[in-house]
PDB file of C-alpha atoms in Angstrom:
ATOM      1  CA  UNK A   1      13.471 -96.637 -45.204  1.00 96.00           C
ATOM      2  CA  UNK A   2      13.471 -93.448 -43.571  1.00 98.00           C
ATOM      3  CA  UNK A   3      14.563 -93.801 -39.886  1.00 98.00           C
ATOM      4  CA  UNK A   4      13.681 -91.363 -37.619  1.00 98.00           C
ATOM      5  CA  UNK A   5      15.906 -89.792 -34.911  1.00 98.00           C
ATOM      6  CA  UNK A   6      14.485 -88.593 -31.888  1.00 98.00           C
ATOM      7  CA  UNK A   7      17.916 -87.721 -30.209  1.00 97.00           C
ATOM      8  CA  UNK A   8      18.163 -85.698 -32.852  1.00 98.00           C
ATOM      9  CA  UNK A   9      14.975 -83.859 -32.829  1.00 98.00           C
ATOM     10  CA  UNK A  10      15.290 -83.981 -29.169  1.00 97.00           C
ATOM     11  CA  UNK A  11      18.401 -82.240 -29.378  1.00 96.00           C
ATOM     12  CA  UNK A  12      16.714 -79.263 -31.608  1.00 97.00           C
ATOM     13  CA  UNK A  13      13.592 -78.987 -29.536  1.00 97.00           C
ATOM     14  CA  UNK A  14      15.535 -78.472 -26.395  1.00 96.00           C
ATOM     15  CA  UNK A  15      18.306 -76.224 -27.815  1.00 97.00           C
ATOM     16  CA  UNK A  16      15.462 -73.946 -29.255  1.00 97.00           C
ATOM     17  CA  UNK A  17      13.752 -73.865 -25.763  1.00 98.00           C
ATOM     18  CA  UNK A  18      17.324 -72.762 -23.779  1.00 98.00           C
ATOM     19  CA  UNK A  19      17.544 -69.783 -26.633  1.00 98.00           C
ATOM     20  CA  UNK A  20      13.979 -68.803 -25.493  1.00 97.00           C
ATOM     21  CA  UNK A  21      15.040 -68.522 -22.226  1.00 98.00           C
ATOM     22  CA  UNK A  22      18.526 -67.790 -22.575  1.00 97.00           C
ATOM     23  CA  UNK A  23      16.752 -64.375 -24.322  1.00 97.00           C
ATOM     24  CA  UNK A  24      14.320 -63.758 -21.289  1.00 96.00           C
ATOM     25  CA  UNK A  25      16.751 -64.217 -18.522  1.00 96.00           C
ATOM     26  CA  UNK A  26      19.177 -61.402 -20.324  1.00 96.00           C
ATOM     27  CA  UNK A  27      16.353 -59.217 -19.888  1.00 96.00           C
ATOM     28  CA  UNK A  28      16.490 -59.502 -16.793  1.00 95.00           C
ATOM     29  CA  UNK A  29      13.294 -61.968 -16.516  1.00 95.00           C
ATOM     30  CA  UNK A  30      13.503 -65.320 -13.848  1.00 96.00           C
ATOM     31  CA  UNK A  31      14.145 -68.595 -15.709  1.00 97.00           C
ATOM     32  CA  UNK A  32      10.860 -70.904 -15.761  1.00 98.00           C
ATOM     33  CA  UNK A  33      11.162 -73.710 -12.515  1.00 98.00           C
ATOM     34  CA  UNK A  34      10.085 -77.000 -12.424  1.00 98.00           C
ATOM     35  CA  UNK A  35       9.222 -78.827  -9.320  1.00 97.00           C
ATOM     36  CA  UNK A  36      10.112 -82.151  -9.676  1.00 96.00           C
ATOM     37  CA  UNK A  37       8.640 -84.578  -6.724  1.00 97.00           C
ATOM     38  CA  UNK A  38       9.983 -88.037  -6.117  1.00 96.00           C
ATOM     39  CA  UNK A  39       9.115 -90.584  -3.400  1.00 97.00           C
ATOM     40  CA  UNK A  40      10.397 -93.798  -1.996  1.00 95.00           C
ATOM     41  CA  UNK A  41      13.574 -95.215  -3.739  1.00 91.00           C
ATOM     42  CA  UNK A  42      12.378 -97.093  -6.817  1.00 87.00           C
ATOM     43  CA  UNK A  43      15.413 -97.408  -9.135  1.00 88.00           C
ATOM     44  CA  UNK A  44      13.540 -96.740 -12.421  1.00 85.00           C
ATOM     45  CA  UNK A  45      12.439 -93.611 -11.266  1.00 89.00           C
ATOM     46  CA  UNK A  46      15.557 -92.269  -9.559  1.00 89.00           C
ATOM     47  CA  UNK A  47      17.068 -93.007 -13.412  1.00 89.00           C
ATOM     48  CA  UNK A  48      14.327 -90.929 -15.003  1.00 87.00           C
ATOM     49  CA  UNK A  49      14.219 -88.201 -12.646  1.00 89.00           C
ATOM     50  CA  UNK A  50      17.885 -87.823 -12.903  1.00 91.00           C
ATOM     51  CA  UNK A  51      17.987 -87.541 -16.388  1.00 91.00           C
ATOM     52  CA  UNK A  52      14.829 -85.115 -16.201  1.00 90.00           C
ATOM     53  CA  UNK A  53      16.748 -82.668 -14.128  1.00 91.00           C
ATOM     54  CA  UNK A  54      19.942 -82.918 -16.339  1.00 93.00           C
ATOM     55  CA  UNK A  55      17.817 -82.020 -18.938  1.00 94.00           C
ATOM     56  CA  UNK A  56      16.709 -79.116 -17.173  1.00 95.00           C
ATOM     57  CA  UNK A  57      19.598 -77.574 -16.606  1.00 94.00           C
ATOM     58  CA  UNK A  58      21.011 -77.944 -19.686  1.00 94.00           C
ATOM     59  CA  UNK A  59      17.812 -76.157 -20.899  1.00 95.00           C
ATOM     60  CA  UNK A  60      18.570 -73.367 -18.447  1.00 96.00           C
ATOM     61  CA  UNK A  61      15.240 -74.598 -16.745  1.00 98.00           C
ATOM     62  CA  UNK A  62      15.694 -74.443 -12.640  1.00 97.00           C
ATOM     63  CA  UNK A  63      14.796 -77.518 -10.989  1.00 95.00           C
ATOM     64  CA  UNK A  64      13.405 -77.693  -8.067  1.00 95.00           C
ATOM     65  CA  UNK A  65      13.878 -81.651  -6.579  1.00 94.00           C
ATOM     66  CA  UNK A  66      11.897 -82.912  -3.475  1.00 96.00           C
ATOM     67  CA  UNK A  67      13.064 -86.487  -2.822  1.00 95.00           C
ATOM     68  CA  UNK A  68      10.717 -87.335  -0.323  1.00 97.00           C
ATOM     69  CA  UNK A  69      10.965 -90.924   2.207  1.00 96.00           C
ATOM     70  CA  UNK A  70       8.514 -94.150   1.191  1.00 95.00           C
ATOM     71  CA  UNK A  71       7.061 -93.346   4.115  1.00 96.00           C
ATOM     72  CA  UNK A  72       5.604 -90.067   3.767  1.00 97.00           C
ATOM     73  CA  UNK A  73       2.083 -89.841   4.199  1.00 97.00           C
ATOM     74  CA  UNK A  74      -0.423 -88.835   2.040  1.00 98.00           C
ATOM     75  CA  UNK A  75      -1.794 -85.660   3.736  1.00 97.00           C
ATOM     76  CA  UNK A  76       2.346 -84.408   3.732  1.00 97.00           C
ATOM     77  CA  UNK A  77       2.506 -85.216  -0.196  1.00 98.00           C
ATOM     78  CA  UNK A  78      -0.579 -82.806  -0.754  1.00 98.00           C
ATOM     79  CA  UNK A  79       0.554 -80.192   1.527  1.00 98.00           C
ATOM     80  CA  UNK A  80       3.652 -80.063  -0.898  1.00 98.00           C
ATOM     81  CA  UNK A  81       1.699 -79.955  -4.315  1.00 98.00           C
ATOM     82  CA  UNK A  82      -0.511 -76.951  -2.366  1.00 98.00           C
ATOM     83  CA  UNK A  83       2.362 -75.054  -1.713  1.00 98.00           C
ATOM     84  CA  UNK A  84       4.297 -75.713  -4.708  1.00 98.00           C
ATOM     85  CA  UNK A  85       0.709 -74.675  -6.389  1.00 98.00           C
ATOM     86  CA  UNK A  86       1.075 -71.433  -4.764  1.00 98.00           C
ATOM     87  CA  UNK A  87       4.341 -70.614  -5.540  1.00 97.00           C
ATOM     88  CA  UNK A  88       4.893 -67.810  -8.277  1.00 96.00           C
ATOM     89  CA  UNK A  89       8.723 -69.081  -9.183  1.00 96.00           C
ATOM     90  CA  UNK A  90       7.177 -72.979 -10.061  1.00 98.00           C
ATOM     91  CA  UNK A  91       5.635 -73.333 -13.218  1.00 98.00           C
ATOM     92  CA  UNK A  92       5.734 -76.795 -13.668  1.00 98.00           C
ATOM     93  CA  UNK A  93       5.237 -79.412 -11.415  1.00 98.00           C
ATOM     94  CA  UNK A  94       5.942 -83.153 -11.941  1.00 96.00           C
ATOM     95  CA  UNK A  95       4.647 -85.794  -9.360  1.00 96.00           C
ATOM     96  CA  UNK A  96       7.210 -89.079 -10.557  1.00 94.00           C
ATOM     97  CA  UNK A  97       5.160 -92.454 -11.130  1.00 92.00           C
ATOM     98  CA  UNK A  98       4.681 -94.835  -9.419  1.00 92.00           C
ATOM     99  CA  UNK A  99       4.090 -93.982  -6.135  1.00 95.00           C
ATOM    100  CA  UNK A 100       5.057 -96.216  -2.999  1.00 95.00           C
ATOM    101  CA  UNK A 101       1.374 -97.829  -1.450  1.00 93.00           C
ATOM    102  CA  UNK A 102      -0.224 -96.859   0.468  1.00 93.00           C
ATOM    103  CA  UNK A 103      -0.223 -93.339  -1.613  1.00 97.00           C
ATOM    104  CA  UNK A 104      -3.006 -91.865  -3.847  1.00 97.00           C
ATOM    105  CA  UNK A 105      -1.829 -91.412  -6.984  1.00 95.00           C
ATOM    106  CA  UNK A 106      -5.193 -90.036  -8.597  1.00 95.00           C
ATOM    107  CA  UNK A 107      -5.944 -87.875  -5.816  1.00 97.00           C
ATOM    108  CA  UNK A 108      -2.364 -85.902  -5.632  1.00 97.00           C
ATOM    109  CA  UNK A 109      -2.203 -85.719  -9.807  1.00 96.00           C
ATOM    110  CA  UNK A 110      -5.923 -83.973  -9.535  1.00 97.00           C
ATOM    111  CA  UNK A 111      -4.524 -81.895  -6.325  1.00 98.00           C
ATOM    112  CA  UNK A 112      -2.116 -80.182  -9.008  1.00 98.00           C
ATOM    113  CA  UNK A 113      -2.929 -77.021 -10.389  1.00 98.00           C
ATOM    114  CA  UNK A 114      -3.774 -77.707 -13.937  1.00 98.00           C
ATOM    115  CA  UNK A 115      -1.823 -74.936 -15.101  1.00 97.00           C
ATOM    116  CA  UNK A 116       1.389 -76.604 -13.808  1.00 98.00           C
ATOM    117  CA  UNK A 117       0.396 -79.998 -15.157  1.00 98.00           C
ATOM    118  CA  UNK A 118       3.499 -80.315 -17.055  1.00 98.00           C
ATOM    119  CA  UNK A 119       2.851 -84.084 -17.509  1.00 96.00           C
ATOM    120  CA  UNK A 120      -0.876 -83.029 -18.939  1.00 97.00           C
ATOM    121  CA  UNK A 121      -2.699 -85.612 -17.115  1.00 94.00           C
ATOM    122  CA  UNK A 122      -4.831 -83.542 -15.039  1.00 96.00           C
ATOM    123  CA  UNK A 123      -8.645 -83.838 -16.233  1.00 95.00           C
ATOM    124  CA  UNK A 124      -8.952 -80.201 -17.600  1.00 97.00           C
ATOM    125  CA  UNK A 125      -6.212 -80.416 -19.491  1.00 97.00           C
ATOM    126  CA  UNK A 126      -7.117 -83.696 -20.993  1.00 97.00           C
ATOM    127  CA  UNK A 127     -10.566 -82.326 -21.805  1.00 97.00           C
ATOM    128  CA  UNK A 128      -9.261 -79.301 -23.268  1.00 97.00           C
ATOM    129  CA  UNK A 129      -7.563 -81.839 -25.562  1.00 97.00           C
ATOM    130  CA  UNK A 130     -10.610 -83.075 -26.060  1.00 96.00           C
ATOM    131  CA  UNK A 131     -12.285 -79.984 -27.057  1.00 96.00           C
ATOM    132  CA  UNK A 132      -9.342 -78.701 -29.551  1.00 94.00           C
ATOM    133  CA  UNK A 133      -8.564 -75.821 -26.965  1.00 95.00           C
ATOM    134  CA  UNK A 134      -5.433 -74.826 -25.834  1.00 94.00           C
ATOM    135  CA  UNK A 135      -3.900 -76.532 -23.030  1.00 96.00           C
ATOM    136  CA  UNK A 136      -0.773 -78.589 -21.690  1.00 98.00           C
ATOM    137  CA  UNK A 137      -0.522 -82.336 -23.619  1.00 98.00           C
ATOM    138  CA  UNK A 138       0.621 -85.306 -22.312  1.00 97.00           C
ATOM    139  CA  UNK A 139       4.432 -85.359 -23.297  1.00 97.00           C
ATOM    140  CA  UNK A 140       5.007 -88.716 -25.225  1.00 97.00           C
ATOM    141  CA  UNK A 141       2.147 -88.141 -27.766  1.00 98.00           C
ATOM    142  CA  UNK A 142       2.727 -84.630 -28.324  1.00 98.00           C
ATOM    143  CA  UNK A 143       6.413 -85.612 -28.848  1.00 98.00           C
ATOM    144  CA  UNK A 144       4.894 -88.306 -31.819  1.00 98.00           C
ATOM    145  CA  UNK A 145       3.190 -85.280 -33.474  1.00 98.00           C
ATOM    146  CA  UNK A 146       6.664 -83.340 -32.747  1.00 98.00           C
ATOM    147  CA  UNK A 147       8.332 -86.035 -35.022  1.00 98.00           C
ATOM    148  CA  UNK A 148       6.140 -86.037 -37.918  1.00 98.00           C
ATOM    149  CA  UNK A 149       6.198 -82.294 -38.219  1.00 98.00           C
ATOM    150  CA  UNK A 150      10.044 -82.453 -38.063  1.00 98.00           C
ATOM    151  CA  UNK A 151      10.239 -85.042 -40.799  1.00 98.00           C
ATOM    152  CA  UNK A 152       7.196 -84.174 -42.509  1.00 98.00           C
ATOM    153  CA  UNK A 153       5.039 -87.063 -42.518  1.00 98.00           C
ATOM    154  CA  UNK A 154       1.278 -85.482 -42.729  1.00 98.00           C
ATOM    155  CA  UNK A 155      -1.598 -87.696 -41.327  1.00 98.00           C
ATOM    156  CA  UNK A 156      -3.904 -85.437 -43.005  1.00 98.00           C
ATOM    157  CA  UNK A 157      -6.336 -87.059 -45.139  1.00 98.00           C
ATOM    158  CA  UNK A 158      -4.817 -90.635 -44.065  1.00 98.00           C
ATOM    159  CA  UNK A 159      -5.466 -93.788 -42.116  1.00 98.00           C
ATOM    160  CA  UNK A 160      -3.929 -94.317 -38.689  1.00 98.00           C
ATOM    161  CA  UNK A 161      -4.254 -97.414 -35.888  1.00 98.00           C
ATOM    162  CA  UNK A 162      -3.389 -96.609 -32.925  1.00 98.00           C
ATOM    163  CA  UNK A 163      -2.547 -99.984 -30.813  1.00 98.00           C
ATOM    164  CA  UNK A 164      -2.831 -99.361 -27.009  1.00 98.00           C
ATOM    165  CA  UNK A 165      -5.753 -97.294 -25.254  1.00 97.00           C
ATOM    166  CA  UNK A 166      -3.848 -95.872 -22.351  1.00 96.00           C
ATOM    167  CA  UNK A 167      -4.238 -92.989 -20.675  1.00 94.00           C
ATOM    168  CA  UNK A 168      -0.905 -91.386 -20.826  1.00 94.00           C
ATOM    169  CA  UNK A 169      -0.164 -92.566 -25.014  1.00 97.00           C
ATOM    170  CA  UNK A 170      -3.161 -94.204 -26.842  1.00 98.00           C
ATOM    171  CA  UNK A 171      -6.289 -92.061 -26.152  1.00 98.00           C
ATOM    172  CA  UNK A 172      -4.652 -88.611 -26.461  1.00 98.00           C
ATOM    173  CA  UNK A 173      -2.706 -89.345 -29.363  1.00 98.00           C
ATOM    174  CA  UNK A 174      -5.840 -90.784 -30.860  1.00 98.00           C
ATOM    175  CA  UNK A 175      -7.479 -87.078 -30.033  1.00 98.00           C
ATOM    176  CA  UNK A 176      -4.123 -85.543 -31.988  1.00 98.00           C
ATOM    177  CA  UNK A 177      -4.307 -87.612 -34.579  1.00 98.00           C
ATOM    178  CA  UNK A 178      -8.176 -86.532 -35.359  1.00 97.00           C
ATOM    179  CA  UNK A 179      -7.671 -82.533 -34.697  1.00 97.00           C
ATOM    180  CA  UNK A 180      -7.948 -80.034 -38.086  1.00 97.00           C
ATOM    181  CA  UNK A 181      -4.543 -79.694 -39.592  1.00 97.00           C
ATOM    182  CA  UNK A 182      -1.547 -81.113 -41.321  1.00 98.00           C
ATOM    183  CA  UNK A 183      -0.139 -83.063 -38.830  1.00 98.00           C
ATOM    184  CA  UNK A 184      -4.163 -84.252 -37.292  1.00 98.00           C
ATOM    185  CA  UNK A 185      -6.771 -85.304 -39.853  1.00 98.00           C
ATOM    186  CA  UNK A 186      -6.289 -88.675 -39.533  1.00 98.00           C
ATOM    187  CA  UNK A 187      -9.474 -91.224 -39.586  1.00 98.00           C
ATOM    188  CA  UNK A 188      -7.979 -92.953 -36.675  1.00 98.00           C
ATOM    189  CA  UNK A 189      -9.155 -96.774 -35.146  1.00 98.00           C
ATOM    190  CA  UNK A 190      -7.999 -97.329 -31.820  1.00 98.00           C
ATOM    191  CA  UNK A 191      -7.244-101.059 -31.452  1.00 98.00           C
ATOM    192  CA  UNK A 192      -6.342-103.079 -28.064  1.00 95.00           C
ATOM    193  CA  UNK A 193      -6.562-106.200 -26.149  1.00 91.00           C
ATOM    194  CA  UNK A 194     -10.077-107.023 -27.501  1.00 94.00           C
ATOM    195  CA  UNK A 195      -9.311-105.847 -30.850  1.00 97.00           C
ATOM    196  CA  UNK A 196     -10.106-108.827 -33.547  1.00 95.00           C
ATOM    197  CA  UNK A 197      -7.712-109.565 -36.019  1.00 96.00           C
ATOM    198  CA  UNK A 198      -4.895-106.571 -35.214  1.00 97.00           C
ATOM    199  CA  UNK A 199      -3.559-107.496 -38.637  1.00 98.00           C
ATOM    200  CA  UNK A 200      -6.210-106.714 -40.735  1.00 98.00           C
ATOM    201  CA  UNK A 201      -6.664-103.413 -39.061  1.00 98.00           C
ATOM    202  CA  UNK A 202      -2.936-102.728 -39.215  1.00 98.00           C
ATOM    203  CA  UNK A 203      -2.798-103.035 -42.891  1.00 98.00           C
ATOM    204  CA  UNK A 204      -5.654-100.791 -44.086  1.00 97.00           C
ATOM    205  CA  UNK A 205      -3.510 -97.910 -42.025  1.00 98.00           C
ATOM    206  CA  UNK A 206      -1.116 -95.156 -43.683  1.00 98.00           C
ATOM    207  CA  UNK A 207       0.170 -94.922 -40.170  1.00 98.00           C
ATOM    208  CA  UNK A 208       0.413 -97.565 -37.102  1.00 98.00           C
ATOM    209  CA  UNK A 209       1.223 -95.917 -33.379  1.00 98.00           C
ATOM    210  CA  UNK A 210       2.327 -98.877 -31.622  1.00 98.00           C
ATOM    211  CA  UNK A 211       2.459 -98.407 -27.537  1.00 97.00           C
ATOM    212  CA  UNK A 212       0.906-101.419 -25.565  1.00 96.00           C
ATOM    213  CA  UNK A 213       4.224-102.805 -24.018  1.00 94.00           C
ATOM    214  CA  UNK A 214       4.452-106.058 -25.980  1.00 96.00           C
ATOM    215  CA  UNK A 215       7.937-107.181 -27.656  1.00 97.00           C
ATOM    216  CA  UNK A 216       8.089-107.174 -31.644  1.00 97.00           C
ATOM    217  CA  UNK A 217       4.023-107.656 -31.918  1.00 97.00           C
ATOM    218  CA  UNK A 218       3.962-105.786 -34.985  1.00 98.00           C
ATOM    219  CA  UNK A 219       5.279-107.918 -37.927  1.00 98.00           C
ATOM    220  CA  UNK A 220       6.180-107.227 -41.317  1.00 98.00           C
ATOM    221  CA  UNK A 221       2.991-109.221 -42.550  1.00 98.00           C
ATOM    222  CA  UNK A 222       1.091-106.494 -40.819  1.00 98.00           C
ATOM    223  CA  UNK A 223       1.632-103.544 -42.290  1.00 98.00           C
ATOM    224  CA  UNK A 224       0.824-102.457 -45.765  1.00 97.00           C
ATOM    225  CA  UNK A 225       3.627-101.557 -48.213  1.00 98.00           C
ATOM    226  CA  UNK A 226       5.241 -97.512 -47.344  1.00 98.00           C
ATOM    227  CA  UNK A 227       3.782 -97.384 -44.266  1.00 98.00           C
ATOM    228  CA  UNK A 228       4.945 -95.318 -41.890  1.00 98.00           C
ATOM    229  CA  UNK A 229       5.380 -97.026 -38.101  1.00 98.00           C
ATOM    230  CA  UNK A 230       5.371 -95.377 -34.669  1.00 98.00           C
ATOM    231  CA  UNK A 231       6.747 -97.117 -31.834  1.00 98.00           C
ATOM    232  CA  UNK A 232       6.237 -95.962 -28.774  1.00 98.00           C
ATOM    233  CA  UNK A 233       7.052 -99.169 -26.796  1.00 96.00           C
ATOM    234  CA  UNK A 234      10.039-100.183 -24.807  1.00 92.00           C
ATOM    235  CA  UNK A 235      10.715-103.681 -23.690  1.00 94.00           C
ATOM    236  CA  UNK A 236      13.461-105.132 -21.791  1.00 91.00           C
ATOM    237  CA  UNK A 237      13.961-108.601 -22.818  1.00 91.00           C
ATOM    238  CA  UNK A 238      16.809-110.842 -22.270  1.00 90.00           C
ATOM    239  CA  UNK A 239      18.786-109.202 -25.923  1.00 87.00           C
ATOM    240  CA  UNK A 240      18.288-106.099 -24.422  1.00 90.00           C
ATOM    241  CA  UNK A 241      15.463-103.040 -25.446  1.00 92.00           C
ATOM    242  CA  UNK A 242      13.527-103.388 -27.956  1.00 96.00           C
ATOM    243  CA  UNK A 243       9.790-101.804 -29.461  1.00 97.00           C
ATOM    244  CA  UNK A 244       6.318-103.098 -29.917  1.00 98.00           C
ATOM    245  CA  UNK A 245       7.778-103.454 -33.630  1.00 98.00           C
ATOM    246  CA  UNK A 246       9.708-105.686 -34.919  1.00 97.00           C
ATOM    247  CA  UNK A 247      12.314-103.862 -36.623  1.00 97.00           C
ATOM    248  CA  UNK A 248      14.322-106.125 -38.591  1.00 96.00           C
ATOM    249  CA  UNK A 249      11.228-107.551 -39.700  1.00 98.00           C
ATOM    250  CA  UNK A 250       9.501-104.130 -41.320  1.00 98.00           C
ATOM    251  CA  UNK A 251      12.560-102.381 -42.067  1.00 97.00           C
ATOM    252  CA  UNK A 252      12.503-103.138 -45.619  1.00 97.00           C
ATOM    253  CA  UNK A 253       8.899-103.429 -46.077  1.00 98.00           C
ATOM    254  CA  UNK A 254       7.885 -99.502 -44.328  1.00 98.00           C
ATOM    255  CA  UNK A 255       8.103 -96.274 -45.343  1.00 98.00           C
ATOM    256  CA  UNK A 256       9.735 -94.839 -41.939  1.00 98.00           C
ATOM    257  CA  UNK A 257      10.042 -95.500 -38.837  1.00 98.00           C
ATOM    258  CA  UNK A 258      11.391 -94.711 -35.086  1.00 98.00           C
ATOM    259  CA  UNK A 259      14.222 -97.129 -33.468  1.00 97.00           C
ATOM    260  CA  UNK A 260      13.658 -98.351 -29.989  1.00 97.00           C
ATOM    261  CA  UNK A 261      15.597 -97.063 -28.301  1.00 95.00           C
ATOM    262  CA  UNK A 262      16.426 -93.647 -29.664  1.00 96.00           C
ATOM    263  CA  UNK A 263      13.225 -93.082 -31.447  1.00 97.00           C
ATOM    264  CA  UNK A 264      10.008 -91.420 -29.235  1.00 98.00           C
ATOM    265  CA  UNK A 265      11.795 -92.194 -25.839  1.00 95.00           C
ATOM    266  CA  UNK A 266      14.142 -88.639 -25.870  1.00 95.00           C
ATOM    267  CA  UNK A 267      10.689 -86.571 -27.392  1.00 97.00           C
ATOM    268  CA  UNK A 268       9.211 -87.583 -23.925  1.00 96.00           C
ATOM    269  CA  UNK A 269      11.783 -85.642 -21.487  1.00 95.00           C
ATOM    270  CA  UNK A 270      11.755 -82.581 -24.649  1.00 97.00           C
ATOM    271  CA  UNK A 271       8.567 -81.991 -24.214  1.00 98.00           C
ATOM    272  CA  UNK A 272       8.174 -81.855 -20.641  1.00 97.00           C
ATOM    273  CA  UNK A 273      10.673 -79.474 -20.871  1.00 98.00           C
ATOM    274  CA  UNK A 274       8.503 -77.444 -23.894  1.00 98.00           C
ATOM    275  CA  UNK A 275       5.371 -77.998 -21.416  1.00 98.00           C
ATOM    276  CA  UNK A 276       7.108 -76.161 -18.692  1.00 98.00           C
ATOM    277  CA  UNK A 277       8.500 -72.950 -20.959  1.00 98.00           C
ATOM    278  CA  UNK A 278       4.936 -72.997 -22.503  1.00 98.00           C
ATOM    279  CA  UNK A 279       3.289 -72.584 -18.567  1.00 98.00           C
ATOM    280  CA  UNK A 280       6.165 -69.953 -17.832  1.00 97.00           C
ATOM    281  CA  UNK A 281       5.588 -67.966 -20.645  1.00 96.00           C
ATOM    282  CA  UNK A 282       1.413 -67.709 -19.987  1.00 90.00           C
ATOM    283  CA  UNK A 283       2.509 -66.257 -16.047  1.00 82.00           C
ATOM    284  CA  UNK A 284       5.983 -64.392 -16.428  1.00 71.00           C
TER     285      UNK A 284
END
């Protein structure tokens, strides 16, 4: 079985973006800035946001944190996204989930100038997905496509299931997975809660793209023979993380497939970063 690393590819993305910019800066040119907004004190997100900005600055990215009270009102939060809009040294600008109630998540995310939708869940950008036209992508499922490039796993011509409809993983990677290429192609089925008999759909697919937050769901009786498995899911359970798939059950049954953790999880933070340099380099 081929196991794929995604601190690896991780690694390469992000140390090809820093000798991007690493370049531009010499000549003379400001490094791209990403605004990174956090409010309230959830734990979780003071983790992630951490490890965004270490990213960033091991990119050569400037961040730009705004660690705002759980009491801030909503009216304050848009005022920042406005100005941070506005700004000419931002390029990126990434509003940390969830918010603290009492806060409107939809309404700030669409306040956000699509253009610096590094997250790419503003509705333009998603519809540009859509469409097949240029645009920023939602970082976890462009960071699935990322991996199958790097290890050369084409979906053209093949089967895929995708197992979760969510906004942020299942729907656009479904639109990925169908759009003309080498790494698209795909005759997808998207599967979920109301899905009847998972299995069965599971095992007519080349490919299964697991993210719906449930522990080891996919089994080895599942899958076909040389599959290749996707997992996208990460579950705290009382042994510690684990995927959607069970990975001592398919190991010796699949083709390839990503560890949890250490699999998709490090594309996600990569390709925020490769969202912002992409938005920097359309404005500098």
């Amino acid at each position: 079985m081929l196991l794929i690393d995604g601190k690896k590819v991780a690694q390469e993305v992000r140390a090809g973006l820093r000798e991007t910019i690493m370049a531009a800066t010499a000549q003379g040119l400001r490094a791209p800035g990403l605004a990174v907004i956090l409010v309230g004190e959830d734990p979780a997100s003071q983790v992630y946001v951490r490890n965004k900005e270490r990213a960033c600055a091991e990119a050569g990215i400037l961040s730009l944190p705004y660690h705002l009270p759980a009491s801030t009102r909503q009216e304050d939060l848009l005022r920042l996204i406005a100005e941070l809009n506005a700004r000419p040294d931002v390029d990126g600008i990434l509003l940390q989930l969830p918010l603290p109630a009492g806060l409107n998540a939809t309404q700030c995310l669409l306040a956000i100038d699509p253009a610096k939708d590094v997250d790419g869940f503003h509705p333009e950008n998603v519809g540009r997905l859509s469409l097949g036209l240029p645009g920023l992508v939602s970082c976890t499922p462009a960071g699935v496509i990322e991996l199958l490039r790097h290890y050369n796993l084409p979906t053209q011509g093949r089967r895929a299931v995708v197992v979760g409809r969510s906004d942020i993983v299942g729907k656009p990677l479904s639109m990925l997975l169908t759009r003309p290429g080498l790494f698209g192609d795909a005759t997808v089925t998207v599967c979920h809660s109301r899905t009847p008999d998972l299995a069965a759909c599971c095992r007519e697919a080349d490919f299964v793209f697991l993210a719906v937050g449930r522990p080891r769901l996919l089994k080895a009786h599942m899958v076909r023979e040389g599959a290749v498995v996707i997992d996208v899911g990460i579950n705290r359970t009382a042994e510690g993380l684990c995927g959607d798939a069970d990975f001592a059950d398919l190991k010796d049954k699949v083709a390839a497939m990503t560890p949890v953790p250490g699999g998709v999880g490090p594309m996600t933070i990569a390709m925020l970063l490769s969202n912002t340099v992409q938005s920097w380099e359309g404005r500098r």
